[in-house]
Coordinates of C-alpha atoms in Angstrom, one line a residue:
Chain X
X211 CA -1.6 -18.7 9.0
X212 CA -0.7 -15.5 10.6
X213 CA -0.6 -12.4 8.4
X214 CA 1.9 -9.6 8.6
X215 CA 2.3 -8.6 12.3
X216 CA 3.6 -5.3 13.5
X217 CA 4.5 -3.9 16.9
X218 CA 3.9 -1.7 18.6
X219 CA 0.4 -0.7 17.4
X220 CA 0.5 2.8 18.9
X221 CA 3.2 4.9 20.4
X222 CA 3.9 8.5 21.3
X223 CA 7.4 10.0 21.1
X224 CA 8.9 13.4 21.7
X225 CA 10.7 15.4 19.0
X226 CA 14.3 14.4 18.8
X227 CA 13.8 10.9 20.1
X228 CA 14.4 7.7 18.2
X229 CA 11.9 5.0 17.5
X230 CA 12.1 1.3 16.4
X231 CA 9.2 -0.4 14.7
X232 CA 9.0 -4.2 14.2
X233 CA 7.5 -6.4 11.6
X234 CA 7.1 -10.2 11.0
X235 CA 6.2 -11.2 7.5
X236 CA 3.8 -13.9 6.4
X237 CA 5.5 -17.3 6.8
X238 CA 7.5 -18.1 3.7
X239 CA 7.7 -14.5 2.5
X240 CA 11.2 -13.3 2.1
X241 CA 10.6 -9.7 1.1
X242 CA 9.6 -7.0 3.5
X243 CA 8.7 -3.4 2.6
X244 CA 8.0 -0.4 4.7
X245 CA 5.6 2.4 3.9
X246 CA 4.6 5.7 5.6
X247 CA 1.0 6.9 5.4
X248 CA 0.2 10.4 6.6
X249 CA -3.4 11.5 7.0
X250 CA -5.2 12.1 3.8
X251 CA -2.5 10.5 1.6
X252 CA -1.8 7.1 0.2
X253 CA 1.1 5.0 1.6
X254 CA 4.6 6.1 0.5
X255 CA 7.3 3.6 -0.1
X256 CA 10.3 3.9 2.3
X257 CA 12.4 0.7 2.0
X258 CA 12.3 -2.8 0.5
X259 CA 14.4 -5.7 1.9
X260 CA 14.9 -9.1 0.3
X261 CA 17.1 -11.8 1.6
X262 CA 18.4 -9.4 4.3
X263 CA 19.6 -6.9 1.8
X264 CA 18.2 -3.5 1.0
X265 CA 16.8 -3.7 -2.5
X266 CA 15.1 -0.3 -2.8
X267 CA 14.7 3.0 -1.0
X268 CA 12.1 5.7 -1.4
X269 CA 12.6 9.4 -1.1
X270 CA 13.2 9.6 2.7
X271 CA 16.1 11.2 4.6
X272 CA 18.9 9.3 6.2
X273 CA 17.2 9.5 9.5
X274 CA 15.2 6.5 8.3
X275 CA 17.0 3.2 8.3
X276 CA 15.9 -0.5 8.4
X277 CA 17.3 -4.0 8.5
X278 CA 16.1 -7.5 7.9
X279 CA 17.0 -10.4 10.1
X280 CA 17.8 -14.1 9.2
X281 CA 14.2 -15.1 10.0
X282 CA 13.1 -12.4 7.5
X283 CA 11.5 -10.1 10.2
X284 CA 12.4 -6.5 10.0
X285 CA 12.9 -3.3 12.0
X286 CA 12.4 0.3 10.9
X287 CA 14.4 2.9 12.8
X288 CA 13.7 6.6 12.7
X289 CA 16.2 9.0 14.4
X290 CA 15.8 12.6 15.5
X291 CA 12.0 12.5 15.2
X292 CA 10.2 15.5 13.7
X293 CA 6.5 16.4 14.1
X294 CA 6.1 15.5 10.5
X295 CA 7.1 11.9 11.1
X296 CA 3.7 11.4 12.8
X297 CA 2.0 8.8 10.6
X298 CA 0.9 5.2 10.2
X299 CA 3.9 3.0 9.4
X300 CA 2.9 0.0 7.4
X301 CA 4.9 -3.1 6.8
X302 CA 4.2 -5.4 3.8
X303 CA 5.5 -8.8 2.8
X304 CA 5.6 -10.7 -0.4
X305 CA 7.2 -13.8 -1.8
X306 CA 9.8 -12.4 -4.2
X307 CA 10.4 -8.6 -4.3
X308 CA 9.5 -8.2 -7.9
X309 CA 5.8 -7.8 -8.6
X310 CA 4.5 -9.9 -11.4
X311 CA 1.1 -11.2 -12.4
X312 CA -0.2 -13.5 -9.7
X313 CA 2.0 -12.0 -7.0
X314 CA 1.0 -9.3 -4.6
X315 CA 2.0 -7.5 -1.4
X316 CA 0.2 -8.0 1.9
X317 CA 0.1 -5.3 4.5
X318 CA 0.1 -5.4 8.3
X319 CA -2.2 -3.3 10.4
X320 CA 0.5 -0.7 11.0
X321 CA 2.1 1.2 13.8
X322 CA 0.6 4.5 14.6
X323 CA 3.4 7.0 15.6
X324 CA 2.6 10.3 17.1
X325 CA 5.4 12.8 17.6
X326 CA 4.8 15.6 20.1
Chain N
X204 CA 4.6 15.0 -9.0
X205 CA 1.9 12.4 -8.5
X206 CA 2.3 9.4 -10.7
X207 CA -0.9 7.8 -9.6
X208 CA -4.0 9.9 -9.3
X209 CA -7.4 9.2 -7.8
X210 CA -9.3 12.4 -8.6
X211 CA -12.4 11.6 -6.6
X212 CA -11.8 12.0 -2.8
X213 CA -15.2 10.5 -2.1
X214 CA -18.0 8.6 -3.8
X215 CA -21.5 7.8 -2.6
X216 CA -23.4 4.9 -4.1
X217 CA -26.7 3.3 -3.2
X218 CA -26.6 -0.3 -1.9
X219 CA -27.2 -2.8 -4.7
X220 CA -25.9 -0.4 -7.4
X221 CA -22.6 -0.4 -9.2
X222 CA -19.6 1.4 -7.7
X223 CA -17.0 2.7 -10.1
X224 CA -13.7 3.9 -8.8
X225 CA -11.2 5.5 -11.2
X226 CA -7.5 5.9 -11.3
X227 CA -5.1 7.5 -13.7
X228 CA -1.4 7.1 -14.0
X229 CA 1.4 9.1 -15.7
X230 CA 4.3 6.7 -15.7
X231 CA 4.2 4.5 -18.8
X232 CA 6.7 2.1 -17.2
X233 CA 4.0 0.9 -14.8
X234 CA 2.9 -2.6 -15.8
X235 CA 1.2 -4.0 -12.8
X236 CA -1.7 -2.5 -10.9
X237 CA -3.4 -3.3 -7.7
X238 CA -6.4 -2.2 -5.7
X239 CA -6.5 -2.1 -1.9
X240 CA -9.3 -1.5 0.5
X241 CA -8.7 0.1 3.8
X242 CA -10.9 0.5 6.9
X243 CA -10.0 3.0 9.6
X244 CA -7.3 1.7 12.0
X245 CA -6.5 -1.2 9.8
X246 CA -3.8 -1.9 7.2
X247 CA -4.7 -2.0 3.4
X248 CA -6.3 -5.3 2.3
X249 CA -5.5 -6.5 -1.2
X250 CA -8.6 -6.7 -3.5
X251 CA -7.6 -7.4 -7.0
X252 CA -4.7 -6.8 -9.5
X253 CA -4.2 -6.6 -13.2
X254 CA -1.1 -7.0 -15.4
X255 CA -0.6 -4.7 -18.3
X256 CA -0.9 -7.6 -20.7
X257 CA -4.6 -7.8 -19.8
X258 CA -7.4 -5.3 -20.1
X259 CA -9.8 -6.9 -17.6
X260 CA -9.6 -9.0 -14.5
X261 CA -12.6 -10.3 -12.5
X262 CA -12.9 -11.7 -9.1
X263 CA -16.4 -12.2 -7.7
X264 CA -18.1 -8.8 -7.4
X265 CA -14.9 -6.9 -8.3
X266 CA -13.7 -6.2 -11.8
X267 CA -10.7 -4.1 -12.8
X268 CA -10.5 -2.6 -16.3
X269 CA -7.2 -1.3 -17.7
X270 CA -7.0 1.2 -20.6
X271 CA -3.3 1.5 -21.4
X272 CA -3.6 4.0 -24.1
X273 CA -5.5 6.3 -21.8
X274 CA -3.3 5.3 -18.8
X275 CA -6.5 4.7 -16.9
X276 CA -7.9 1.9 -14.7
X277 CA -11.2 1.5 -12.9
X278 CA -12.6 -0.8 -10.3
X279 CA -16.2 -1.9 -10.6
X280 CA -18.0 -3.3 -7.6
X281 CA -21.3 -5.0 -8.4
X282 CA -23.6 -5.1 -6.5
X283 CA -22.3 -2.7 -3.8
X284 CA -22.8 -3.7 -0.2
X285 CA -22.7 -1.8 3.1
X286 CA -19.4 -3.6 4.0
X287 CA -17.8 -2.1 0.9
X288 CA -17.7 1.3 2.6
X289 CA -14.0 2.0 3.0
X290 CA -11.1 3.9 1.4
X291 CA -9.9 2.4 -1.8
X292 CA -6.4 2.8 -3.0
X293 CA -5.1 2.3 -6.5
X294 CA -1.4 1.3 -6.6
X295 CA 1.0 0.7 -9.5
X296 CA 4.4 -0.8 -10.0
X297 CA 6.7 -2.0 -12.8
X298 CA 8.1 -5.5 -12.6
X299 CA 11.5 -4.4 -13.7
X300 CA 11.6 -1.9 -10.8
X301 CA 10.1 -3.8 -8.0
X302 CA 12.7 -2.3 -5.7
X303 CA 10.9 1.0 -5.9
X304 CA 7.8 -0.5 -4.2
X305 CA 4.3 0.4 -5.0
X306 CA 3.2 3.9 -5.9
X307 CA -0.2 4.7 -4.4
X308 CA -2.9 7.2 -5.2
X309 CA -4.4 9.3 -2.4
X310 CA -7.5 7.1 -2.2
X311 CA -11.2 7.4 -2.7
X312 CA -13.6 7.1 0.2
X313 CA -16.5 5.0 -0.9
X314 CA -19.7 5.3 1.0
X315 CA -22.5 2.8 0.4
X316 CA -25.9 4.3 1.3
X317 CA -28.6 1.9 2.5

């Protein structure tokens, strides 16, 4: 079975531009979450989607948005890019959104975004 | 305000010995804890988890211990192998607030010396 797949793997954007990152969850998983990891830090929660609805949002500005499609894949959009948005963007999938004993979250390999 | 803390940025252990990675948390609402391993240029890989109703969970060479009163957990790797060299992240969540996602520590870089 394929794991969580993300695209693109690397990209370079200019300040002020917009970027769209894509994610396909593990087959059968209905929940997708997005995380941002800057160098030297742990991943930070951005969004969680379950059954195509936003179920949670971390402390990120409105420039960040996401959506989930009927096939449970997801897109993360970031508008008006800043230099500080340079990071590894991780997508994760899980069966239900709530974590409980025996459930876990699986991560993709991430999309490296560099803003210049 | 860091709710999950990994106070050791790096740890060096000899091959074959025990590696002990520590993690502290401040939010008493957390009731589910996970450890992830991350190689450079890859996404985090799930290692092991523990629910707050337990104080120990074991999976092969990996054991996680939870001390709720101290708000402390640790990951033990025995015996340590060269392939264990990676960054290890501790993460926490509370089942009633799954929509808040996982809260991660900053990670500990484990280096296994031959």
